Short mmCIF file of C-alpha atoms in Angstrom, two decimals:
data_model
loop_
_atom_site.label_atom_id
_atom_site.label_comp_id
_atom_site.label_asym_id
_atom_site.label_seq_id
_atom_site.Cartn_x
_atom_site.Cartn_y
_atom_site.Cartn_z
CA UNK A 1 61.63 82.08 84.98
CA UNK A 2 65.71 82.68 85.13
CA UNK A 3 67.35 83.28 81.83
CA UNK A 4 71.02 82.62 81.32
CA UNK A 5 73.48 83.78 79.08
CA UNK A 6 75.70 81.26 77.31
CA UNK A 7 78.53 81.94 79.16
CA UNK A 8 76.66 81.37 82.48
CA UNK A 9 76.04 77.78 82.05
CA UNK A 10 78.37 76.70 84.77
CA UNK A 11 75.86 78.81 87.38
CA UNK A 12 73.15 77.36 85.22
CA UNK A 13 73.60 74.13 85.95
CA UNK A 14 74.14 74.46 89.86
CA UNK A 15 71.00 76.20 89.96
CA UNK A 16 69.18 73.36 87.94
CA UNK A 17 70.59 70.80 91.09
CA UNK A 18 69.24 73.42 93.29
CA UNK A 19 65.85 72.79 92.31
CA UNK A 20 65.66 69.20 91.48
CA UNK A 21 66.84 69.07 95.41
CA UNK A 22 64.11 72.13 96.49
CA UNK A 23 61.57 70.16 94.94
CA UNK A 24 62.43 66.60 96.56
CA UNK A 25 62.60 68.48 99.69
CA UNK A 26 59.20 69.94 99.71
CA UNK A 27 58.29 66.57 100.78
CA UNK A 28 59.70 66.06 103.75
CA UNK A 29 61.79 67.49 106.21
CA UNK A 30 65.80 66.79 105.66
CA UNK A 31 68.79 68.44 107.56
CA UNK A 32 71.15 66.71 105.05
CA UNK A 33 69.57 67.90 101.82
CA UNK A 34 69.08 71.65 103.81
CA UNK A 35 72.74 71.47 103.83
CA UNK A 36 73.40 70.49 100.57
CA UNK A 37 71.04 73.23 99.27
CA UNK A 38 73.11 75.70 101.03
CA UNK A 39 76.06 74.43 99.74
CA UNK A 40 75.24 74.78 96.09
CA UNK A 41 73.90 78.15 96.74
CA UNK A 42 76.83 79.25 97.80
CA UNK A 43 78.95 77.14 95.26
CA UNK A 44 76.75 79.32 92.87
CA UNK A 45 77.06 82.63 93.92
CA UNK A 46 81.01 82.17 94.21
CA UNK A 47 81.15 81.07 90.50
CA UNK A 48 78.98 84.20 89.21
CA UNK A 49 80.86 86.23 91.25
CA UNK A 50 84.35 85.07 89.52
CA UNK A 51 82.35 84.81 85.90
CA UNK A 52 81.08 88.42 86.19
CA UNK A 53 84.45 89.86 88.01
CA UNK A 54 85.95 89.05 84.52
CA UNK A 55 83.33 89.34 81.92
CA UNK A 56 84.90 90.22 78.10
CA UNK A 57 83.66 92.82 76.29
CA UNK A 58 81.51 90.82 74.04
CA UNK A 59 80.27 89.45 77.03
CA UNK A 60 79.45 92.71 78.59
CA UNK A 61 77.87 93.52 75.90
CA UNK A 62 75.30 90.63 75.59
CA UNK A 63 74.47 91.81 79.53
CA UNK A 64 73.41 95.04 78.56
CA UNK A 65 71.14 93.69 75.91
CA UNK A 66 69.60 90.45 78.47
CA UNK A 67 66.04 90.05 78.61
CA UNK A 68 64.84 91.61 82.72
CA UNK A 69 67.58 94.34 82.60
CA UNK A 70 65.64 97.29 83.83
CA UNK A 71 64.71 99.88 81.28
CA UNK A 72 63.77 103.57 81.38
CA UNK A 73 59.73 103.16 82.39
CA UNK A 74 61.96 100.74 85.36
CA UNK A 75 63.95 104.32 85.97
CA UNK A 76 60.82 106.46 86.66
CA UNK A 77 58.92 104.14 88.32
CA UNK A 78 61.75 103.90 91.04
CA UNK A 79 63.24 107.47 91.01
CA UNK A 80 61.19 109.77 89.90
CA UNK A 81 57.56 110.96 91.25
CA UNK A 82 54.81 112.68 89.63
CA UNK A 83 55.95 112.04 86.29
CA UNK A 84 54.17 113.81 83.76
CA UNK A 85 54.96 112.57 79.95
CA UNK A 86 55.07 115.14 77.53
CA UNK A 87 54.61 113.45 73.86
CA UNK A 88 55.20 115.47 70.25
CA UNK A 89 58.18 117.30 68.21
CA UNK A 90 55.47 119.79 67.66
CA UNK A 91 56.99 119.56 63.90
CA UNK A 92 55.08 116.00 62.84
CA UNK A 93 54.35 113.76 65.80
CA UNK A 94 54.98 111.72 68.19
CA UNK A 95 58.13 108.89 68.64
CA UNK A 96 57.59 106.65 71.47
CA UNK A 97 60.82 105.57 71.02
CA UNK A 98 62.18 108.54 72.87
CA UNK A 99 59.86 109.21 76.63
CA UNK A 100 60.17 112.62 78.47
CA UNK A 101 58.54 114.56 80.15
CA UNK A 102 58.13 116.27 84.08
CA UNK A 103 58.75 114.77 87.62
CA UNK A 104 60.46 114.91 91.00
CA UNK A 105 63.75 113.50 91.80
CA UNK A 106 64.36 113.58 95.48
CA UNK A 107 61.68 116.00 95.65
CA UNK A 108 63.31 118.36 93.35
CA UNK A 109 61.31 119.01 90.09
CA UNK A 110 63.55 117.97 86.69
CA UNK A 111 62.32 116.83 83.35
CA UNK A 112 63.71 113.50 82.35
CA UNK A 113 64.18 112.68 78.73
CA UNK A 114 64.89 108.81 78.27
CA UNK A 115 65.17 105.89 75.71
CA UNK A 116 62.81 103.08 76.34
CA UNK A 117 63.27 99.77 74.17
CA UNK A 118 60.30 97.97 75.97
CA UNK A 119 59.94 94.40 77.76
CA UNK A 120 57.76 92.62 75.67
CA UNK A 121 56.94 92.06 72.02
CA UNK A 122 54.45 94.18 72.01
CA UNK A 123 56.16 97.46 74.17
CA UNK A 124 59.46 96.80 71.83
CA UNK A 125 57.09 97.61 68.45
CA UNK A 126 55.38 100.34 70.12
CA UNK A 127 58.80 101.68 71.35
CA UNK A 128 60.78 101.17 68.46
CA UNK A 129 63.13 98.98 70.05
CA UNK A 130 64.46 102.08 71.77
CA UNK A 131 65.57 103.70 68.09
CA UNK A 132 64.30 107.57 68.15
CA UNK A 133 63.37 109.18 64.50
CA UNK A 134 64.09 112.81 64.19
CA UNK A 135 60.62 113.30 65.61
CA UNK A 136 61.87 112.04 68.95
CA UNK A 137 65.54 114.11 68.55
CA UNK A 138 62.75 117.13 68.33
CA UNK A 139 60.92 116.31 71.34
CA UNK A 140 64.18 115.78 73.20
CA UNK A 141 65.26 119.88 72.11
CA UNK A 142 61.52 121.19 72.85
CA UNK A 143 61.97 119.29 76.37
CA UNK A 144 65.57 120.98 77.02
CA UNK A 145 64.25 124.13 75.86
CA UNK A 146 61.62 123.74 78.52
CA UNK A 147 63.67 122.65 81.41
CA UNK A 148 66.44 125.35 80.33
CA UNK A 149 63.55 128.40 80.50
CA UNK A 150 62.28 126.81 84.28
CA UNK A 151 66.16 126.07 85.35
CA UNK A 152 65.06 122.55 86.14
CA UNK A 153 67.66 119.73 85.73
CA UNK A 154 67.73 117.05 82.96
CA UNK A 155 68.24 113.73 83.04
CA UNK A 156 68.77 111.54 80.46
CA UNK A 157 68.34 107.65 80.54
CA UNK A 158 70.42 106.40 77.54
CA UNK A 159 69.63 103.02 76.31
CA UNK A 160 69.29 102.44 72.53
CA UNK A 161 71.87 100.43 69.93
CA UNK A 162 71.16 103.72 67.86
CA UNK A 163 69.30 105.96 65.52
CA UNK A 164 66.34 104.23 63.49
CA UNK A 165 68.15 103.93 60.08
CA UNK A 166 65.02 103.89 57.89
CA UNK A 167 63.97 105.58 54.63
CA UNK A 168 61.62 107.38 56.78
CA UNK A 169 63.54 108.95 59.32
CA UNK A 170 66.22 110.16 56.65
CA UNK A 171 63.62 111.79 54.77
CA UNK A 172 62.77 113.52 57.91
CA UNK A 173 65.94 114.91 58.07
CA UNK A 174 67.46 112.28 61.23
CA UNK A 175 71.57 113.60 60.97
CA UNK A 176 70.25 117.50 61.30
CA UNK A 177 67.63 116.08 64.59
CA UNK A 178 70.76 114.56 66.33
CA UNK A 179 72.74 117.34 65.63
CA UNK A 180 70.46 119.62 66.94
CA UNK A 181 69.87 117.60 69.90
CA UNK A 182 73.48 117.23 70.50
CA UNK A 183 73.74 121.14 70.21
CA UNK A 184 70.61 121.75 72.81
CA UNK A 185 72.48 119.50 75.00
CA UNK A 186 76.10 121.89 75.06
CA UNK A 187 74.02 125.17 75.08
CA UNK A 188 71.98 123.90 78.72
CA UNK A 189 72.12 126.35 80.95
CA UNK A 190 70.89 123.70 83.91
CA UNK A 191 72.74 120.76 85.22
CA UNK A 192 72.59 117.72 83.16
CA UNK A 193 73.40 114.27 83.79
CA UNK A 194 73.32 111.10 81.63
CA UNK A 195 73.17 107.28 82.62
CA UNK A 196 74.33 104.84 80.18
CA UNK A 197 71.82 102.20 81.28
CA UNK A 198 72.12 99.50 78.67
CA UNK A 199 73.56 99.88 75.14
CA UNK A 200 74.86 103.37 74.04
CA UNK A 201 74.62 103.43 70.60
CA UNK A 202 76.70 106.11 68.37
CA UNK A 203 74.38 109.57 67.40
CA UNK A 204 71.39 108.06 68.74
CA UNK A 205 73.25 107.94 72.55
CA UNK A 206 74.95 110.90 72.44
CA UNK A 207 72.14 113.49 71.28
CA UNK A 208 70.64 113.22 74.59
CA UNK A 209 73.80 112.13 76.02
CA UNK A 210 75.90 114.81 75.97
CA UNK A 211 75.82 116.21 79.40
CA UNK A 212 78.13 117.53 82.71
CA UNK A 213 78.62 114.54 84.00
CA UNK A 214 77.89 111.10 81.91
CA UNK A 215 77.48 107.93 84.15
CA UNK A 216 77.35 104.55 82.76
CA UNK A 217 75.90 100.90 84.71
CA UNK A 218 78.76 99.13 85.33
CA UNK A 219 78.42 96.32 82.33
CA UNK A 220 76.50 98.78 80.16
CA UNK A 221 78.38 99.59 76.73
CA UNK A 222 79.04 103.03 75.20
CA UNK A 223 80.22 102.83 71.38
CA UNK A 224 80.21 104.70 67.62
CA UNK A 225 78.63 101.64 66.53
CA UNK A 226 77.25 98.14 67.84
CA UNK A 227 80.26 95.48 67.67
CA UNK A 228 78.40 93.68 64.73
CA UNK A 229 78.19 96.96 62.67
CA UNK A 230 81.91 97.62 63.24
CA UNK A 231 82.62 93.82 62.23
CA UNK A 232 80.98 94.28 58.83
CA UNK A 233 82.52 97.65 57.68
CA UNK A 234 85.61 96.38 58.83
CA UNK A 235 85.55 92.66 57.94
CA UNK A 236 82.63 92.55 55.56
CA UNK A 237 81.86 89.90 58.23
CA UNK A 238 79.53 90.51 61.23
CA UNK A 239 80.95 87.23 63.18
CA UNK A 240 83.67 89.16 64.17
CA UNK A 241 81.83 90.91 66.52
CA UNK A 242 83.56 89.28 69.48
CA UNK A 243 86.76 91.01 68.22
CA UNK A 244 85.59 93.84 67.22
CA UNK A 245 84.06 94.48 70.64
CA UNK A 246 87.06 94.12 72.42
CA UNK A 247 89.00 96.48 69.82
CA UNK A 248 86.60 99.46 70.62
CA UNK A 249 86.86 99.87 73.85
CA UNK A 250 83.17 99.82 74.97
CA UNK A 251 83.15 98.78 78.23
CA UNK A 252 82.35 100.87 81.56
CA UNK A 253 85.94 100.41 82.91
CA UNK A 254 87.70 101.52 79.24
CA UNK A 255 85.76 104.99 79.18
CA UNK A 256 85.90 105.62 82.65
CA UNK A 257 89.98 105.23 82.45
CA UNK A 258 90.14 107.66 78.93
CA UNK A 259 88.22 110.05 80.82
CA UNK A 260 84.96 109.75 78.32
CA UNK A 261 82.55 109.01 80.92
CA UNK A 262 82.68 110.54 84.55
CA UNK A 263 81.79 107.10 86.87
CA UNK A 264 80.39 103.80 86.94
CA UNK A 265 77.58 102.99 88.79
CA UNK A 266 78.24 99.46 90.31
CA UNK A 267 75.47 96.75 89.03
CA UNK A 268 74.31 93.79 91.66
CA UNK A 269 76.00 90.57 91.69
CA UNK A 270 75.11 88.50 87.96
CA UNK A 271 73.79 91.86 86.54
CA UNK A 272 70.99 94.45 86.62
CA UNK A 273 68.66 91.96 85.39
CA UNK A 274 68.93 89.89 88.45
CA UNK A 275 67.84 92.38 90.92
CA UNK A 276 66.52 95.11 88.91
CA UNK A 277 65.04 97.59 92.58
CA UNK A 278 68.75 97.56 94.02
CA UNK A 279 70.47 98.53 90.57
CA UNK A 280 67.87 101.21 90.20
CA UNK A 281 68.08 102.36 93.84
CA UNK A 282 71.95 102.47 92.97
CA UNK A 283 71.89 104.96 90.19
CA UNK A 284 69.28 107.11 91.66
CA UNK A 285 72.40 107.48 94.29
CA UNK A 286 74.42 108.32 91.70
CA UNK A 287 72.29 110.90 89.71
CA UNK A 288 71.66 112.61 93.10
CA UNK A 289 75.81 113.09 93.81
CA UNK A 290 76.19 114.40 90.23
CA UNK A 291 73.30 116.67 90.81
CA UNK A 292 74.47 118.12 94.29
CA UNK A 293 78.26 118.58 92.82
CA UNK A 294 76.77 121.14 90.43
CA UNK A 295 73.88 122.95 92.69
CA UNK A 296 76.02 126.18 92.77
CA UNK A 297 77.61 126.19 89.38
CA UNK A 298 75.70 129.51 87.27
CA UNK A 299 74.44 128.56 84.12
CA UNK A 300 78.02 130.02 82.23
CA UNK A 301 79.94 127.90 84.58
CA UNK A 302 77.72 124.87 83.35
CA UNK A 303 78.00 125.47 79.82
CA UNK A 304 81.67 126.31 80.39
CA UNK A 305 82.45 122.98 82.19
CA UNK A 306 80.04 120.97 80.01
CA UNK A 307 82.49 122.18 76.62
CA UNK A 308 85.60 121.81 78.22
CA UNK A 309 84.62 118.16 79.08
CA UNK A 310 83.79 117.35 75.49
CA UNK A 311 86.77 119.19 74.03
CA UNK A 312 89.48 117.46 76.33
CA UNK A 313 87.89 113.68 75.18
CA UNK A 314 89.44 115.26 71.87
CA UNK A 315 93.07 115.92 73.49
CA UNK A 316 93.80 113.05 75.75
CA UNK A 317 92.06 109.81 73.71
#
């Protein structure tokens, strides 16, 4: 069953005509309603097209959070093979908020370290809504560790509106587990490359996110905070959140042009969601150019290269 977003009623209600005339014509032959039905497809496709070729940031943002947008089990399923989870911090246990573990990319072995916020009720409880504790920051260094001591690549899937804020993980010590995570990133002596597949959400993004070359989905979002956290500290009022997210900057095209994230990896026509395979087969072509750019960089060059990027976000923004 299609979902639609509120601002995608317009395409909503051609495709509802589509299939009141689909289902009259599944009784009987007719050239004239056959044309018609092609018509309104087409009449369809041209007005997603123009809604999607000028979506607003708030807008953007309620595609990366759609129910159907592919998430990070969608990722490995499609790119990587052999994939071998890892689970545990090896400090307290396990967060399944945070999946890594072993594979192939291209037939190349890397470990992937990803944020999975889950498709269903029951997958989004289990997974935390995609919101790591520190026991999941943990398992992301003991994973980075591992790939850094068998030179394998990482690559990290970023999709999460941020760090779980609970009693719990505070008392666990979360701000010292992102740092840490942050810091195993910079000190990589491997490639690294992150995808900004959904939301990227402040600490909780960027402690697996901090990488040689960052690519984000083209109507993904990348921000210190969600637009209806930024609303409240602003505003004291979390309606603004349409303005807010269009004050911050969060959108593929705005961090690609202040240099923050390295490329955008073009999304199918109405969004990931709608054809899920071809926007995965579209960043696995992306992860692999990243990859082959820094095949003959030495592990100084890397770290080198990986710093300078982060410091020069500093200078130019």
């Amino acid at each position: 069953m299609r979902t639609y977003l509120s601002f995608e009623q317009p395409v909503a209600d051609i495709d509802a005509r589509i299939d009141e005339l689909r289902a009259v014509a599944e009784h009987g032959d007719s050239p004239a309603l056959a044309e018609e039905i092609a018509k309104l497809e087409a009449k369809s496709e041209k007005a997603l097209a123009d809604l999607y070729a000028a979506l607003t940031p708030w807008q953007k943002t309620q595609v990366a959070r759609v129910q159907g947008r592919p998430r990070c089990s969608d990722y490995l399923k499609g790119l990587i093979a052999d994939f071998t989870p890892l689970a545990g911090d090896r400090y307290f246990g396990e967060d399944e908020a945070i999946v890594g573990g072993l594979g192939r990319f291209d037939g190349a072995s890397v470990v992937v370290i990803g944020q999975e916020k889950g498709h269903d009720t029951e997958s989004r409880v289990r997974h935390n809504f995609g919101m790591a504790r520190p026991e999941g920051y943990r398992k992301a260094v003991r994973l980075m560790e591992l790939a850094d001591r068998f030179e394998l690549p990482v690559i990290a899937l970023v999709d999460t509106a941020g760090a779980f804020p609970g009693v719990d993980a505070e008392e666990r010590g979360q701000a010292e587990a992102i740092a840490r995570s942050t810091d195993a990133c910079l000190a990589l002596g491997v490639p690294n490359v992150a995808v900004i597949i959904g939301e990227g959400g402040s600490g909780g993004a960027i402690a697996i996110a901090t990488a040689n070359k960052v690519l984000m989905l083209e109507h993904a979002i990348y921000s210190v905070a969600s637009p209806e956290a930024a609303a409240s500290i602003l505003w004291r009022d979390s309606s603004k959140a349409q303005e807010a997210a269009t004050g911050m900057k969060i959108t593929a095209q705005d961090l690609f042009k202040f240099g923050i994230v390295d490329g955008i990896v073009p999304e199918p026509l109405g969004g990931a969601h709608r054809d899920p395979e071809a926007a995965v087969i579209a960043t696995g072509a992306a992860i692999a150019e990243a990859l082959q750019a820094m095949e003959n960089m030495s592990p100084d060059q890397l770290r080198e290269a990986r710093a300078e990027k982060f410091l020069a976000i500093g200078r130019k923004v």
